[in-house]
Every structure is written in structure tokens, then in C-alpha cells.
Amino acid sequence: MAALKRILVTGGAGFLGSRLCERLVASGHDVICLDNFFTSQKSNVVSLLARPNFELIRHDITLPIFLEVDEIYNLACPAAPGHYQYNPIKTMKTSVMGAINVLGMAKRCGAKVLQASTSEVYGDPEVHPQPESYRGAVNPIGPRACYDEGKRAAETLFMDYHRRNGVNVRIVRIFNTYGPNMHPFDGRVVSNFIRQALRGEPITIFGDGSQSRSFCYRDDLIDGILRMMDAPDDLVGPVNLGNPVEFSILELAEQVLELIGSASELKYEPLPQDDPTQRQPDISLARSRLGWEPTVKLREGLQKTIAWFRSVDLDHFRPPTPNY
Ligand code: NAD
Ligand code: UDP
């Protein structure tokens, strides 16, 4: 049997973090979930609260904290554009000071630490699909920079702690991920379209809807993250994790409307500044080194996500910011 570990998940109450905590608790590990609940709520981990190998700490990762752990998954950071732009300075602090705090902890404890980086480090990419070797085209002074540059700086810190201090680090670059338990008011495209279609409200298409994204189902993504943590120590990364099947935003809207059987009309709104025009991961590295690739097709994943949205009362969710 694999050794049981003490594992910290920062941002552990969020959309991805809560699923990761569930998987780790089910494996018997001693799991500490740390979150300030900016873009999440306790109800995401309510099923874990009674478990003896689960502990919940309300804490802001920009502040130091002393815990004794064997592994750290660093997921704490708002991920939806409307929410990370609400307080951009805090977003940058969360990425940078959060990275410094978890790296300091990893150095002190001799822990392995994984950073949840993002496809946003590629900005509005001129290379398509995006391999890890592509250095990106990020506008450093635009409205998305607090997130994109914060995550880029965090990658820098991870690599420097690795090279200078020998910390055992892992970096994954996550592409658009969706699924049950996404915050219904996170303002991201999948949650917006499903919420709007279910309520018969207009579907908000930013720009002409020809921009593309590649959508990965939550459980596929979590599987990739877990494999990365357990990979041989030479695989520091970054490693892209995402579903390489690309869709335009209009195609996504059509699928959501069809699956819900909704008659919502399409409402075109201005494209936000610096909105990437295309995005598709090159996952050759994940395939060859992790033996990982997504298994859930968009249609199947949307069906599961829609079923979850139908099963919850949206009035029980507090919008984290007015931007959704
Ligand atoms: P999420 O917003 O649901 O989760 C983030 C969690 O971090 C929330 O629970 C939030 O309350 C918490 N948090 C935010 N600031 C914090 C702080 N200062 N201290 C402590 N906790 C804080 O988003 P998610 O989709 O679950 O994303 C998780 C991670 O994965 C993020 O780091 C995000 O950047 C990364 N990521 C996600 C996607 C995606 O498509 N879901 C894509 C790329 C990268
Ligand atoms: N988008 C949209 N309508 C919405 C929300 C988003 O057309 O209600 C578009 C957005 O402009 C972007 C894409 O959908 O081109 C994905 O947006 P999201 O916020 O989900 O994530 P991003 O990949 O931009 O960080």
C-alpha cells in the first residue's frame, strides 16, 4: 500500500480544490484544506467535514502559516476573469506571496509542492496549439495581467526555489476546465451559458463568438494533477493539462442550448480587452511522461455539469463579486 501522507491543498474549497480534496481523502491521506473562501464556500467541502482525515483552515495564503506537511498542492487564486480583475492587486499578491509562502513551507518541511499554473501564461498565443516551450504573448499592463503575470512570476519562483534551494517542485499549466461544483456565478463561459440557458435568459456571447477554447472535464484534470504529483522527480514541468479538442464559443453555446432544450436567444456583447482568440493545449508531454489524456468528451461533460446545475438551488450561492 502507498504511504499515507500529510497533504496541504491551498484553495482547497474551490471548484478544482474541493474535488482534489475528495480524491485525496478517499485515498486515506491526512488532508488539510486551506481557503479564504473568496470565490468558494464551505458547502463545497461539507461532505468531508466529518471525516477524521480532513481538516479545514480559513486562512489567506498571502500571510505566512506554519504547518508540517509532506506534499502541497497550491491552487489558491481566483481563476475567473471577472473575479480576478475585481481586486487585481490582491490577485497578484495571492499568486506571488502565496507562492513564496508555500515554497518556504516546502523548503522547511522538505515537502513536494505543485503549482496550479495556467494556459494564461501563453497570453493571446501566436503559436497554435501551445507547447510548453512556447513563451507566450502576454500584455503586461492589460486587465488580465494581474492573473497572467502573477502566475508567470509564481512559475519563476517555483523554478528558482527548485534550482537554488533544491525544493521538489511540479508545475502544471491548466487549460479551461469545467464540471459540477463550478461556482454558478463565477462568470466563466460554461457556468454563464448553463445558468442563462436554464433560466431562459439571453446567452451572452462576447465578440462574435469565433474565439476558441478547449474544455477539459474536471475529473480528467484532477487525474492529471495527481499523476503529476506522483511522477518521477525529474519531471518538474511545466506540463500542459487540458483537453486538446477545440471549440468556438458559438459552438459551445449551441451545444448548451441543445442539451438543455432552451430557447434562450444569443445576446452579443463587446469582446473584453486582451481576450485570447484561440487556445488549444499540446499535450504530447503529458501523454508521454504521465500516460495521461482526457477521456470525457465535451457533450458528456456538459451533460454531467448541467445535471449538477439542475440539482442545486442557485439562491444558495453568493456571487463572489458583481462581475459574472
Ligand atoms: P476557484 O476560484 O473555484 O478556486 C480557487 C480557490 O482559492 C477558491 O476556493 C478561493 O476562495 C481560494 N482563494 C483565492 N484567493 C485566496 C487567498 N488569498 N488565500 C486562500 N485562498 C484563496 O478556481 P478553480 O477553477 O478551482 O482554480 C483553482 C486553481 O487552478 C487556481 O489557481 C487557478 O488559477 C487554476 N486554474 C484553473 C483553471 C480552470 O479552468 N478552472 C484553469 C487554469 C488554472
Ligand atoms: N465568454 C462569453 N460569454 C460569457 C463569458 C465568457 O462569450 O458570458 C467568452 C470570453 O470572452 C472568452 C471565452 O468565453 O473568449 C472564455 O471565457 P472564460 O471567462 O470562461 O475564460 P478565459 O479562457 O477567457 O479565461
CSV table of N, CA and C in Angstrom, one decimal, residues 29 56 79 102 139 154 217 224 244 278:
chain,number,residue,atom,x,y,z
A,29,HIS,N,-5.3,9.7,2.8
A,29,HIS,CA,-4.3,10.7,3.2
A,29,HIS,C,-4.9,11.7,4.3
A,56,LEU,N,-10.2,21.6,7.9
A,56,LEU,CA,-10.4,22.9,7.1
A,56,LEU,C,-9.9,24.1,7.9
A,79,ALA,N,-9.8,32.4,-10.3
A,79,ALA,CA,-9.5,31.9,-11.6
A,79,ALA,C,-10.3,32.5,-12.7
A,102,VAL,N,4.1,29.1,0.2
A,102,VAL,CA,4.1,27.6,0.1
A,102,VAL,C,5.5,27.1,-0.2
A,139,ASN,N,0.2,40.7,-22.5
A,139,ASN,CA,0.2,42.1,-22.3
A,139,ASN,C,0.5,42.4,-20.8
A,154,ALA,N,4.9,33.4,-10.4
A,154,ALA,CA,4.9,32.2,-9.5
A,154,ALA,C,5.7,31.0,-10.1
A,217,TYR,N,-12.8,18.3,-18.8
A,217,TYR,CA,-13.7,17.9,-17.7
A,217,TYR,C,-12.9,17.8,-16.4
A,224,GLY,N,-4.9,14.2,-13.9
A,224,GLY,CA,-3.6,14.6,-14.4
A,224,GLY,C,-2.8,15.3,-13.3
A,244,PRO,N,-7.4,18.7,-25.7
A,244,PRO,CA,-7.0,19.3,-27.0
A,244,PRO,C,-8.1,19.5,-28.0
A,278,GLN,N,-7.6,32.3,-29.5
A,278,GLN,CA,-7.6,30.8,-29.6
A,278,GLN,C,-6.8,30.2,-28.5
